[in-house]
Coordinates of N, CA and C in Angstrom, one line a residue:
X87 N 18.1 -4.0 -3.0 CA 17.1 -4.8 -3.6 C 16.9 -6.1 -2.9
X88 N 17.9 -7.2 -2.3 CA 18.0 -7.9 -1.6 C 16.8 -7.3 -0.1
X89 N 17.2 -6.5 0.5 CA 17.0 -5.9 2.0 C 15.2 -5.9 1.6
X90 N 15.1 -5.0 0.1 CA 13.6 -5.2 -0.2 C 12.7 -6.0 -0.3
X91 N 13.2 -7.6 -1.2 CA 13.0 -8.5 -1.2 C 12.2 -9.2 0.2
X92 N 13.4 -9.1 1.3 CA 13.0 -10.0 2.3 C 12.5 -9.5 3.1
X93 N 11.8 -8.1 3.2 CA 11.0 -7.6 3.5 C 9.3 -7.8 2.8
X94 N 9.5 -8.2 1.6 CA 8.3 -8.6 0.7 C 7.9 -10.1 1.7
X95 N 9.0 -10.6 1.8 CA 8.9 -12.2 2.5 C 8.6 -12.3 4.0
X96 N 8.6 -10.7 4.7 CA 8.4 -10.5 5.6 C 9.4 -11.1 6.9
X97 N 10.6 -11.1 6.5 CA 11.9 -11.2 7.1 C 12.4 -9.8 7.3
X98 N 11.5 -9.3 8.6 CA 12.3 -8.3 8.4 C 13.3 -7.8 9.5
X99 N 13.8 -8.4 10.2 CA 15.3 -8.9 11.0 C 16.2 -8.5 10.0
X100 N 16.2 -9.5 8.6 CA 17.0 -9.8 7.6 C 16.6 -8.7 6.7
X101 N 15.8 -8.0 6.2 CA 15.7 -6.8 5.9 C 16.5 -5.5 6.4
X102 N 16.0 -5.5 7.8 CA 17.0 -4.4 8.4 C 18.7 -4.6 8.4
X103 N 18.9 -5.4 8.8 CA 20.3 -5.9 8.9 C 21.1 -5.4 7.5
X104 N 20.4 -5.8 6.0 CA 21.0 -5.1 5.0 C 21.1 -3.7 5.0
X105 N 19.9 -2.8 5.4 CA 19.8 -1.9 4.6 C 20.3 -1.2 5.6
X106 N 20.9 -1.6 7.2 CA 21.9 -0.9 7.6 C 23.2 -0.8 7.0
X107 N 23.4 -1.9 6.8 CA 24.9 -1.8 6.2 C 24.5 -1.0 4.8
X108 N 23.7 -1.0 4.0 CA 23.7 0.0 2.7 C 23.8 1.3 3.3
X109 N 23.0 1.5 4.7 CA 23.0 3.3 4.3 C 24.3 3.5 5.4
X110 N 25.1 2.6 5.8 CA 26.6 3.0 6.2 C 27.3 3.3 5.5
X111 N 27.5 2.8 4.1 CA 28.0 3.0 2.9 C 26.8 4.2 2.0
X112 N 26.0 4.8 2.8 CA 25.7 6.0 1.7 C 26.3 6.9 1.5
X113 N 27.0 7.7 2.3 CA 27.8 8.6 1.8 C 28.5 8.6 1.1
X114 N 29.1 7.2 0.7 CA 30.0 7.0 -0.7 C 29.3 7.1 -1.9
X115 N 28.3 6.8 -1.9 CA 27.2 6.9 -3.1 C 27.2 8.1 -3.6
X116 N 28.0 8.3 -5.0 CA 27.5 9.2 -5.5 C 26.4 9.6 -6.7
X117 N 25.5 8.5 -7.0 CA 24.2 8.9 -7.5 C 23.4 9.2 -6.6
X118 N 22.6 10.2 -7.1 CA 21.9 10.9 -6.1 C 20.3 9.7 -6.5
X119 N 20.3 9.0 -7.6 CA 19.2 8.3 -7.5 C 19.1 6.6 -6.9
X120 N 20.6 6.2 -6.5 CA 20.7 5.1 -5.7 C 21.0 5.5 -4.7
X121 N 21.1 6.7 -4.2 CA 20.6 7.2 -2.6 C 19.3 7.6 -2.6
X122 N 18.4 7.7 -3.0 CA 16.8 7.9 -3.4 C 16.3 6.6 -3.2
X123 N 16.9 5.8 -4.0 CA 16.4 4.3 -3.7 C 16.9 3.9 -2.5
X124 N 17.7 3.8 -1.6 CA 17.9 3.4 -0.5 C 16.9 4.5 0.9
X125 N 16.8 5.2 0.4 CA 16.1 6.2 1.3 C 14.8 5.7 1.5
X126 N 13.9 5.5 0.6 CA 12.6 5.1 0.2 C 12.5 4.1 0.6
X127 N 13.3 3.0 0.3 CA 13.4 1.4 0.8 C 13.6 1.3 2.5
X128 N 14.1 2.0 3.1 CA 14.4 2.8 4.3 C 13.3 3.1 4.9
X129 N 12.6 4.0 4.1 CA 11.0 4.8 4.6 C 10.1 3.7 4.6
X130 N 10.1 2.4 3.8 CA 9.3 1.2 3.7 C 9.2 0.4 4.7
X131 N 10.4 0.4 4.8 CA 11.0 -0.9 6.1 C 10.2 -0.3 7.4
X132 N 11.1 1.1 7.8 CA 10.5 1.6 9.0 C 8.8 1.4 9.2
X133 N 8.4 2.2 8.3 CA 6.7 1.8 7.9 C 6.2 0.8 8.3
X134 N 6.8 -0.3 7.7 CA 6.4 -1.8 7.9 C 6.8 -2.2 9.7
X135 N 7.6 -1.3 10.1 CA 8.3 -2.0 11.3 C 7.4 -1.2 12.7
X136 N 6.4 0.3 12.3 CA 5.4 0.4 13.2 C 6.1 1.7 13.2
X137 N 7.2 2.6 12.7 CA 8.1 3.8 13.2 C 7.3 4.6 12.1
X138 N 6.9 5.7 12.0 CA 6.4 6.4 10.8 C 7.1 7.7 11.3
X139 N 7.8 8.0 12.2 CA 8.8 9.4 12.7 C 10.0 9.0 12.1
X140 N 10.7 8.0 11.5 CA 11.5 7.5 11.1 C 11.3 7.2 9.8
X141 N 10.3 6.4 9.0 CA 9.9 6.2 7.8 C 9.8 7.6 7.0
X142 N 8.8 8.6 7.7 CA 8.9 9.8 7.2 C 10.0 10.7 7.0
X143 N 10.8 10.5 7.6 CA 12.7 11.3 8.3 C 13.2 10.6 6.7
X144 N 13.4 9.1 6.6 CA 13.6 8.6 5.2 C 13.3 9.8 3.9
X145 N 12.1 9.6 4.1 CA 11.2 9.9 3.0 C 11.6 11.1 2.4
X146 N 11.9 12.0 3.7 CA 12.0 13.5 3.6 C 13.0 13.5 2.8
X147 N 14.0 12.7 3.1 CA 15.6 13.4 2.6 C 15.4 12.5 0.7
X148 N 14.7 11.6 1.3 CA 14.4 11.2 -0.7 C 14.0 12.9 -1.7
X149 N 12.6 13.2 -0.6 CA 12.5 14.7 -1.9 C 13.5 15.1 -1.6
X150 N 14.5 15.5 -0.5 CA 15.4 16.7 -1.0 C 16.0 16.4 -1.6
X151 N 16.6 15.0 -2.0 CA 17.8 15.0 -3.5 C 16.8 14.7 -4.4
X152 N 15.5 14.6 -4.5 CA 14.9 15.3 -5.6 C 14.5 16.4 -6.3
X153 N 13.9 16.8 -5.2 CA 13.6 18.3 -5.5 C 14.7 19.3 -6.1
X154 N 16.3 18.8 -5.8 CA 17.4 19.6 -6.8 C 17.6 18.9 -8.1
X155 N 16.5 17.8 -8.6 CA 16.7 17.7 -10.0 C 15.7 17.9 -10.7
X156 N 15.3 16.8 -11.9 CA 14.7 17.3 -12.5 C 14.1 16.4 -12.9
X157 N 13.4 15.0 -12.1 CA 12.8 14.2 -12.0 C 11.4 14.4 -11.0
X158 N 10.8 14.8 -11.6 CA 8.9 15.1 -11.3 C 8.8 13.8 -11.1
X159 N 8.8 12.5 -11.9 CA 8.5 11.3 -11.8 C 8.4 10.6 -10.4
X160 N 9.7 10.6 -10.2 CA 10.2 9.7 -9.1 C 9.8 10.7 -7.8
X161 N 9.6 12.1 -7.8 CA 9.5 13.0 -6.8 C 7.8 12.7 -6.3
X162 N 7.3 12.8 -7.8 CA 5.7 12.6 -7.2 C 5.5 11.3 -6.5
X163 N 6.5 10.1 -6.8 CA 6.4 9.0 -6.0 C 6.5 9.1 -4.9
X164 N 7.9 9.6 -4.1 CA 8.3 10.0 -2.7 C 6.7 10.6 -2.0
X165 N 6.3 11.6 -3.0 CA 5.5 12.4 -2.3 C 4.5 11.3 -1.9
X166 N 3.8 10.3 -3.0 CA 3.0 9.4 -2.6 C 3.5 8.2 -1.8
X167 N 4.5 8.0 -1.7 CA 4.9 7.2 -0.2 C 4.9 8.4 1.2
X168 N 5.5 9.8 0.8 CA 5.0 10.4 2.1 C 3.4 10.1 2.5
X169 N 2.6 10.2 1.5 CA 0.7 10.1 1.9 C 0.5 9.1 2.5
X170 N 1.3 8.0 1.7 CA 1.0 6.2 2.3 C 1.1 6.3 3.5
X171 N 2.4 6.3 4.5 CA 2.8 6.9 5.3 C 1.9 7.6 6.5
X172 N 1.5 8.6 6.1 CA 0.9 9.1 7.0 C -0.5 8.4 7.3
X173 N -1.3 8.0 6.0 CA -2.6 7.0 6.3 C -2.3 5.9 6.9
X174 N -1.3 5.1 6.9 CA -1.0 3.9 7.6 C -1.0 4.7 9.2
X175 N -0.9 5.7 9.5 CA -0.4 6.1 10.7 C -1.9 7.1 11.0
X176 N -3.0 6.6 11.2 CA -4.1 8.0 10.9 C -4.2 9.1 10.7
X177 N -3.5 9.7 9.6 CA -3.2 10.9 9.5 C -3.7 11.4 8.0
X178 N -5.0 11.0 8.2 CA -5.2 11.4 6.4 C -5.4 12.9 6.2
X179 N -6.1 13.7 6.9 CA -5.6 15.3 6.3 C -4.2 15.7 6.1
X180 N -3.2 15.3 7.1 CA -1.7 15.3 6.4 C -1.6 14.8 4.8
X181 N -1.9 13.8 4.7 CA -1.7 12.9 3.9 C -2.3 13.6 2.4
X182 N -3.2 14.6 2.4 CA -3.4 14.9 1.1 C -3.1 16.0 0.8
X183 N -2.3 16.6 1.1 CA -1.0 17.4 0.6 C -0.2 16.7 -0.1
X184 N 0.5 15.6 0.5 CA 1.4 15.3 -0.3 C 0.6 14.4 -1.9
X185 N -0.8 13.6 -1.5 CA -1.6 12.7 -2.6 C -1.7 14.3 -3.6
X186 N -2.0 15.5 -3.3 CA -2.4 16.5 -4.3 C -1.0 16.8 -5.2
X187 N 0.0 16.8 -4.3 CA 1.4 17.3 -4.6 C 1.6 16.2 -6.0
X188 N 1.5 14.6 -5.1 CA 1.7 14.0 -6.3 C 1.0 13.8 -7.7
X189 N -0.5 14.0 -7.7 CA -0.8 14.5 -8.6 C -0.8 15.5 -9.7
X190 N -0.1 16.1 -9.0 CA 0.5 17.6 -10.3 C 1.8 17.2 -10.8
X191 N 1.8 16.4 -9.8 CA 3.3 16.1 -10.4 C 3.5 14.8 -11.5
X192 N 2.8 13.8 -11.5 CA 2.4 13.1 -12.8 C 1.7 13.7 -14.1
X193 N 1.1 14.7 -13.5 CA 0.2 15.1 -15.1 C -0.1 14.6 -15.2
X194 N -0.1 14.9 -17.4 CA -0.9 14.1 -17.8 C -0.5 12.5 -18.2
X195 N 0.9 12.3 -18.2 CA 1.6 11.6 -18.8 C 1.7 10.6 -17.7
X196 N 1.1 10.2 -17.0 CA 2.1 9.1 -15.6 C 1.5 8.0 -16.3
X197 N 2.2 6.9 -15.8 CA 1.9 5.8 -15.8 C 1.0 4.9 -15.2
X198 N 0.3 4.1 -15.8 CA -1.2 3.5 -15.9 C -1.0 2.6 -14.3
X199 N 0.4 2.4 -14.0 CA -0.1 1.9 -12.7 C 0.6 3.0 -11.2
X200 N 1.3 4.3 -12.2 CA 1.2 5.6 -10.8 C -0.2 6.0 -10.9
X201 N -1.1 5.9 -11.7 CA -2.2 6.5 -11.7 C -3.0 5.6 -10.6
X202 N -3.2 4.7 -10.7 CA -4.0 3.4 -10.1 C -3.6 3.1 -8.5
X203 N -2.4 3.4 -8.6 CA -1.7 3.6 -7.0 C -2.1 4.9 -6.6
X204 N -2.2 6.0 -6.8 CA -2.7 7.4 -6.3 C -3.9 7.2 -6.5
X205 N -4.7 7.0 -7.4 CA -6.5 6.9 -7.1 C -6.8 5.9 -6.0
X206 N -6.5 4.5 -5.7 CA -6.4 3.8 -4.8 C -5.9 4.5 -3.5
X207 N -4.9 5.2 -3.4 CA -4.8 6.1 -1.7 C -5.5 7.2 -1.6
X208 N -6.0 7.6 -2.7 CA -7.1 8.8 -2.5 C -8.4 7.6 -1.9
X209 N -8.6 7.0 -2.1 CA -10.2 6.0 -1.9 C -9.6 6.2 -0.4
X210 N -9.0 5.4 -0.3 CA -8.4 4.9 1.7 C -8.5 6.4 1.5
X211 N -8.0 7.5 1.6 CA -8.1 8.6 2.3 C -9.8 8.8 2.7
X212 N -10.4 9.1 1.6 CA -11.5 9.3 1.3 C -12.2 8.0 2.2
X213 N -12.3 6.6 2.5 CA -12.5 5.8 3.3 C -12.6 6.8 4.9
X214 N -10.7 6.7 5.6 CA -11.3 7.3 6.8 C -11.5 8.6 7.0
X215 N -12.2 9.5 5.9 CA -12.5 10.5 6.5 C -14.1 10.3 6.3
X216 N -14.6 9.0 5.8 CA -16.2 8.8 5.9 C -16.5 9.4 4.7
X217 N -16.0 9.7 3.4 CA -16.6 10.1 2.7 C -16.6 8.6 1.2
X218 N -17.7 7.7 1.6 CA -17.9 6.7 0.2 C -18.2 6.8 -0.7
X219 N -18.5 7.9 -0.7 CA -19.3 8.3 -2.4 C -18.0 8.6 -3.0
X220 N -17.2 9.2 -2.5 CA -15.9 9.7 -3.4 C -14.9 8.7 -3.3
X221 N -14.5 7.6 -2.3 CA -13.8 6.3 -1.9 C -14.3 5.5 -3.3
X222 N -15.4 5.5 -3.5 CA -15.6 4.6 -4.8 C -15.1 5.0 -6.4
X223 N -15.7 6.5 -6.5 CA -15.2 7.3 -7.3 C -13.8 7.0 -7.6
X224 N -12.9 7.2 -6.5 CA -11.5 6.7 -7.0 C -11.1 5.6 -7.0
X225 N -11.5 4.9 -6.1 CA -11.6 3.6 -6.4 C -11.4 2.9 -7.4
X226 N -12.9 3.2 -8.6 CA -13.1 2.8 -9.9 C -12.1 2.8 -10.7
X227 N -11.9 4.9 -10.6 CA -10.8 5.3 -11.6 C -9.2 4.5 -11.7
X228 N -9.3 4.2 -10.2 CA -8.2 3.2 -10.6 C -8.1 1.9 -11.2
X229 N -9.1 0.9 -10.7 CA -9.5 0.0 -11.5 C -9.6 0.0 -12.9
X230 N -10.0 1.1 -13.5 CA -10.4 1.6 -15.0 C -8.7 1.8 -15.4
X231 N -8.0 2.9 -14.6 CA -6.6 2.9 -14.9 C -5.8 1.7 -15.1
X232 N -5.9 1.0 -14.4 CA -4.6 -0.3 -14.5 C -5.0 -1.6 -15.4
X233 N -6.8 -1.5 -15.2 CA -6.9 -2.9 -16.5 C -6.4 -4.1 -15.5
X234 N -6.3 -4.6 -16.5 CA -5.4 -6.2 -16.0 C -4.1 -6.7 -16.2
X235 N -3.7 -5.3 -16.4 CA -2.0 -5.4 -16.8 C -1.2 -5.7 -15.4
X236 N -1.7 -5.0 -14.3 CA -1.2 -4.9 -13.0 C -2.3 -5.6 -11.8
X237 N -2.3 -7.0 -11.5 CA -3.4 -7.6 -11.1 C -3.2 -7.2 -9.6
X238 N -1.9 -7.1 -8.7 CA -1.8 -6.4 -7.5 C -1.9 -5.5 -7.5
X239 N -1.8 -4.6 -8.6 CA -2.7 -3.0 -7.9 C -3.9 -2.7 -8.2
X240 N -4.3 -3.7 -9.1 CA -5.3 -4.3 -9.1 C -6.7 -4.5 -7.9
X241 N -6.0 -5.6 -7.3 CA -6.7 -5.9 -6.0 C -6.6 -5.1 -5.2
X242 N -5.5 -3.9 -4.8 CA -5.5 -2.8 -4.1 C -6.5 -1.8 -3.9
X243 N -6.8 -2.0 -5.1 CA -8.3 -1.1 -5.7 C -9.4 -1.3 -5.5
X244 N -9.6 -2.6 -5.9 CA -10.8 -3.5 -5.2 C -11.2 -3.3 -4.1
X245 N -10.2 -3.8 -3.5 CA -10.2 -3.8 -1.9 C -10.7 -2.3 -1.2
X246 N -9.9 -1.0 -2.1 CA -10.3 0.0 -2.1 C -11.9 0.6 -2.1
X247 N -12.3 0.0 -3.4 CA -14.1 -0.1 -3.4 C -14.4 -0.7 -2.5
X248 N -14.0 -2.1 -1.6 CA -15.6 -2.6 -0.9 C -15.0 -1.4 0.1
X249 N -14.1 -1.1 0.5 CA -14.0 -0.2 2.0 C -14.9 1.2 1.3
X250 N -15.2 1.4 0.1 CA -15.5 2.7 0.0 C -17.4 2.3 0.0
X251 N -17.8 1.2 -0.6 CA -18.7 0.6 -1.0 C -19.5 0.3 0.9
X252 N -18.9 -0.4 1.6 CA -18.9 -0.6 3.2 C -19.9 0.6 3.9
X253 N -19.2 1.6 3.4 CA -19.6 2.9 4.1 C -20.9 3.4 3.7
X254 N -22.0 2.8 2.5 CA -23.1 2.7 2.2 C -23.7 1.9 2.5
X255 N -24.5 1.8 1.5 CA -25.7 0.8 1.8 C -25.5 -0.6 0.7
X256 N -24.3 -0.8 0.0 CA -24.3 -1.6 -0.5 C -23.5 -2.8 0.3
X257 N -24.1 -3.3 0.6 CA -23.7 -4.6 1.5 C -23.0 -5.8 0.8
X258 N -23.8 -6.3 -0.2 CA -23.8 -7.2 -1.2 C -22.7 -7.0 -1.9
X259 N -22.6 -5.5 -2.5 CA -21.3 -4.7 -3.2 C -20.2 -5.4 -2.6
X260 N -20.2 -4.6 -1.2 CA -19.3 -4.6 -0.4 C -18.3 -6.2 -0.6
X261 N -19.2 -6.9 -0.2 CA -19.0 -8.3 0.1 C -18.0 -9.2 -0.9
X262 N -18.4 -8.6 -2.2 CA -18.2 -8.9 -3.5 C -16.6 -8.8 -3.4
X263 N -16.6 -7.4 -3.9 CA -16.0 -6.6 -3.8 C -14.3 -7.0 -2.9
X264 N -14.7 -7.2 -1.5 CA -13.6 -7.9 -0.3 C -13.2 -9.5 -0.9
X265 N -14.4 -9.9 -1.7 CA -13.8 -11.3 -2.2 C -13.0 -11.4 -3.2
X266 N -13.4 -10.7 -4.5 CA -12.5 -10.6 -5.6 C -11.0 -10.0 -5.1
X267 N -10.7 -8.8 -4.2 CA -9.7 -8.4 -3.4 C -8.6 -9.0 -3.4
X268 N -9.5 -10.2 -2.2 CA -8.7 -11.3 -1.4 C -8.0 -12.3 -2.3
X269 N -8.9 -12.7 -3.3 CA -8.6 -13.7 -4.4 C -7.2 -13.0 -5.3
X270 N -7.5 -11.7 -5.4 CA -6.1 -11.2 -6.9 C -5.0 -11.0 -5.6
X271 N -5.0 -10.8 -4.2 CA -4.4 -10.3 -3.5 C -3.6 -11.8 -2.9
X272 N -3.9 -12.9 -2.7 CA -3.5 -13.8 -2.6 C -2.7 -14.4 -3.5
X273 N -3.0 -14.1 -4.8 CA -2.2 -14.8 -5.9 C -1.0 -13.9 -5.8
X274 N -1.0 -12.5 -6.1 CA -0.4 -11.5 -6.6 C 0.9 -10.6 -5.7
X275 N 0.3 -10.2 -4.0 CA 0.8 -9.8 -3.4 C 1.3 -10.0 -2.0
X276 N 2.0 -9.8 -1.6 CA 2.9 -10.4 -0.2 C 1.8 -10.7 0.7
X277 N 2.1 -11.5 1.7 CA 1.4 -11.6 2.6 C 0.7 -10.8 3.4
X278 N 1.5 -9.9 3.8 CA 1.4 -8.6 4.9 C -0.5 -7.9 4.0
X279 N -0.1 -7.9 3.0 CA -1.2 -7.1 2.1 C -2.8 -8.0 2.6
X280 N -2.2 -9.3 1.9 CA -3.4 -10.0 2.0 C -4.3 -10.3 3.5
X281 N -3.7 -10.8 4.3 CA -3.7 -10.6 5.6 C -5.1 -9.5 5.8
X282 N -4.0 -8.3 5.8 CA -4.7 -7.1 6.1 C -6.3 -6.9 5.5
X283 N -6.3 -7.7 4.0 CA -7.6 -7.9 3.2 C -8.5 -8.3 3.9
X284 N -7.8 -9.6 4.6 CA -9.2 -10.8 5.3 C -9.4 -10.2 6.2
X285 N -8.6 -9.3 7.4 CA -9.1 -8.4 8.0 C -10.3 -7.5 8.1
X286 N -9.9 -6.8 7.4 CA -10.9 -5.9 6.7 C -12.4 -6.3 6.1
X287 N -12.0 -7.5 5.7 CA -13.6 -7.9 5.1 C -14.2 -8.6 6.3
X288 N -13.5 -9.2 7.2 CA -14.5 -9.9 8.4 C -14.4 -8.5 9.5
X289 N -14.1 -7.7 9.2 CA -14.4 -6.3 10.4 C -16.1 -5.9 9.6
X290 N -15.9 -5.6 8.2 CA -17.2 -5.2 7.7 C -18.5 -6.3 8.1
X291 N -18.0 -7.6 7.5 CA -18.6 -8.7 7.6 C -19.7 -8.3 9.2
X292 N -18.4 -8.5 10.4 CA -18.9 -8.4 11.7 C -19.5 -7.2 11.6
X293 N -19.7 -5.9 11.2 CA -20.5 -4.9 11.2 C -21.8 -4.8 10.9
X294 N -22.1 -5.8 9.5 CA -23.1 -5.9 8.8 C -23.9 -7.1 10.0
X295 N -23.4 -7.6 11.0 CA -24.6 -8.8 11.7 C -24.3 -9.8 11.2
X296 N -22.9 -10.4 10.1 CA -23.0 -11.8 9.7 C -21.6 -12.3 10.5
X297 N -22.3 -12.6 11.9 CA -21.4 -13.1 13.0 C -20.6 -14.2 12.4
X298 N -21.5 -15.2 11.6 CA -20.8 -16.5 11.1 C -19.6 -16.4 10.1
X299 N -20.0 -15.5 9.3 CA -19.2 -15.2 8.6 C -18.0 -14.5 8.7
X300 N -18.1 -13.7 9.7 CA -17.1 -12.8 9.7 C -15.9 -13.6 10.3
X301 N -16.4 -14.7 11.4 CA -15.8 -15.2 12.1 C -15.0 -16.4 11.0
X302 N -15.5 -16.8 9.7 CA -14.7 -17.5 9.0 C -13.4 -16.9 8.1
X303 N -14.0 -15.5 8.2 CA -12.9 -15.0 7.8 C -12.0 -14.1 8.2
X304 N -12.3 -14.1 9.3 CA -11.1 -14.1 10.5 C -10.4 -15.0 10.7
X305 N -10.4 -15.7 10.8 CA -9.8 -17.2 11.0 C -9.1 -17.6 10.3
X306 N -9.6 -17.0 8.6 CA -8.7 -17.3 7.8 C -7.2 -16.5 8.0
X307 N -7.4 -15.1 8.2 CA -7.1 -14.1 7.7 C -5.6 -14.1 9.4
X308 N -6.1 -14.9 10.5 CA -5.4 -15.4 11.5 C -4.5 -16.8 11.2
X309 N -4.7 -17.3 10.5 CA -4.2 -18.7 9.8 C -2.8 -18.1 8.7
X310 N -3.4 -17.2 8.0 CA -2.2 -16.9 6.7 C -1.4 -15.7 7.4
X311 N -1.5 -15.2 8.7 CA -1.0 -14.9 9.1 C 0.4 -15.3 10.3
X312 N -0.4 -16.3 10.1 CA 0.6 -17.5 11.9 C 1.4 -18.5 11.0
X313 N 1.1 -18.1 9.4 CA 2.2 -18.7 8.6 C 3.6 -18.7 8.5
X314 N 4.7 -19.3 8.7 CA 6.2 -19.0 9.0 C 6.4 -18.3 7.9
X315 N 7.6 -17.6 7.5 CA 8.3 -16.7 7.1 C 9.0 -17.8 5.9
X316 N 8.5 -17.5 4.4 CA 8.7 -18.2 3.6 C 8.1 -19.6 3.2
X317 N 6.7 -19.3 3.9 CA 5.9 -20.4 3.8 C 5.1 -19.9 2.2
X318 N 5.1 -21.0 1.7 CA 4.1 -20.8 0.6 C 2.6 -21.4 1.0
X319 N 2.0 -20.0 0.5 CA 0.8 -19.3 1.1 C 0.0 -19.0 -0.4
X320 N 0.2 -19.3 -1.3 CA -0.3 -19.1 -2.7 C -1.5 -20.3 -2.7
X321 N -2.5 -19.8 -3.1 CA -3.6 -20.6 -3.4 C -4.3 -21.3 -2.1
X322 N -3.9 -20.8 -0.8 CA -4.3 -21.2 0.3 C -6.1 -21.1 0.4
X323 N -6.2 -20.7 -0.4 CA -7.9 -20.6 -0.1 C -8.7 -21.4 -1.0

């Protein structure tokens, strides 16, 4: 939990350094669900650190001490960190096998913010494979799913529409859309996330012909990132 933590803070020297010494001591571990948790936290780290042959190696051995029990819950999760995973790494046809896998595997019963996290990586899927009309589609459903109980996956969603929104003709949408994002994504979630927001909306920005703008929010989006490590970065805008 610690190793995760300072990985949220984006320490991740001090991230890795833990979660070597936890998985030296995994073999002692005999719950098979706090070896699940360290596997996954494993598959995050790598992720975050550029390795996805390694993150996914994680990931894998998470389902196999799932898949011998009788936890669908946490299984359809793995599966949706396998999808994360591969879309972080351009690999969205891989990627929806495992998004479909996790779907069956929530039913009808999942939880209002596994629902909102799986419609939100269906949108990004649906993003780069160029299809907006269906990026929005899920998009929504997740927005609709999570309410305002969960404001960071929340803005995941968001963020999810204008990229799906981008790919049409709504400009204005779009625009919107990247700002409300940025705003719940700044309050709510690590830096690494937000960052990647302001990116994203001055790439559209620069697409659409609004040189001026794109370039202010680049700048931002280069600023909260040249931030040191445990800088408070909340309300920076």
């Amino acid at each position: 939990h610690l190793g995760h933590a300072l990985a949220e803070l984006d320490d991740l020297d001090g991230a890795q350094s833990l979660l070597d010494a936890a998985l030296d001591a995994a073999e002692e571990m005999t719950a098979a669900f706090s070896r699940v948790q360290l596997y996954r936290s494993l598959a995050r780290h790598a992720d975050a650190q550029g390795r996805p042959g390694a993150a996914l190696d994680y990931v894998r051995r998470a389902v196999a001490l799932l898949a011998a029990t009788d936890d669908t819950l946490d299984l359809a999760r793995a599966h949706l960190l396998s999808g994360r995973i591969l879309m972080t790494h351009g690999r969205p046809d891989a990627a929806g096998l495992h998004f479909d896998l996790a779907e069956r595997l929530f039913g009808k019963n999942a939880e209002a913010v596994d629902v909102a996290n799986l419609y939100t990586d269906q949108a990004r899927r649906a993003v780069a494979l160029g299809d907006g009309e269906e990026a929005v589609r899920r998009a929504g459903a997740a927005i609709d799913a999570v309410g305002d109980d969960y404001p960071r996956e929340k803005g995941n969603a968001i963020w999810a529409l204008a990229e799906g929104l981008a790919l049409g003709s709504d400009a204005d949408g779009a625009d919107d859309a990247f700002r409300r994002a940025t705003d719940l994504l700044a309050e709510q979630s690590h830096r690494r996330d937000y960052v990647e927001a302001y990116r994203a909306w001055g790439k559209f920005l620069r697409r659409a012909g609004r040189e001026d703008e794109a370039l202010e929010v680049l700048e931002k989006a280069a600023d909260l990132a040249a931030e040191p490590v445990g800088a408070d970065t909340r309300g920076a805008r």
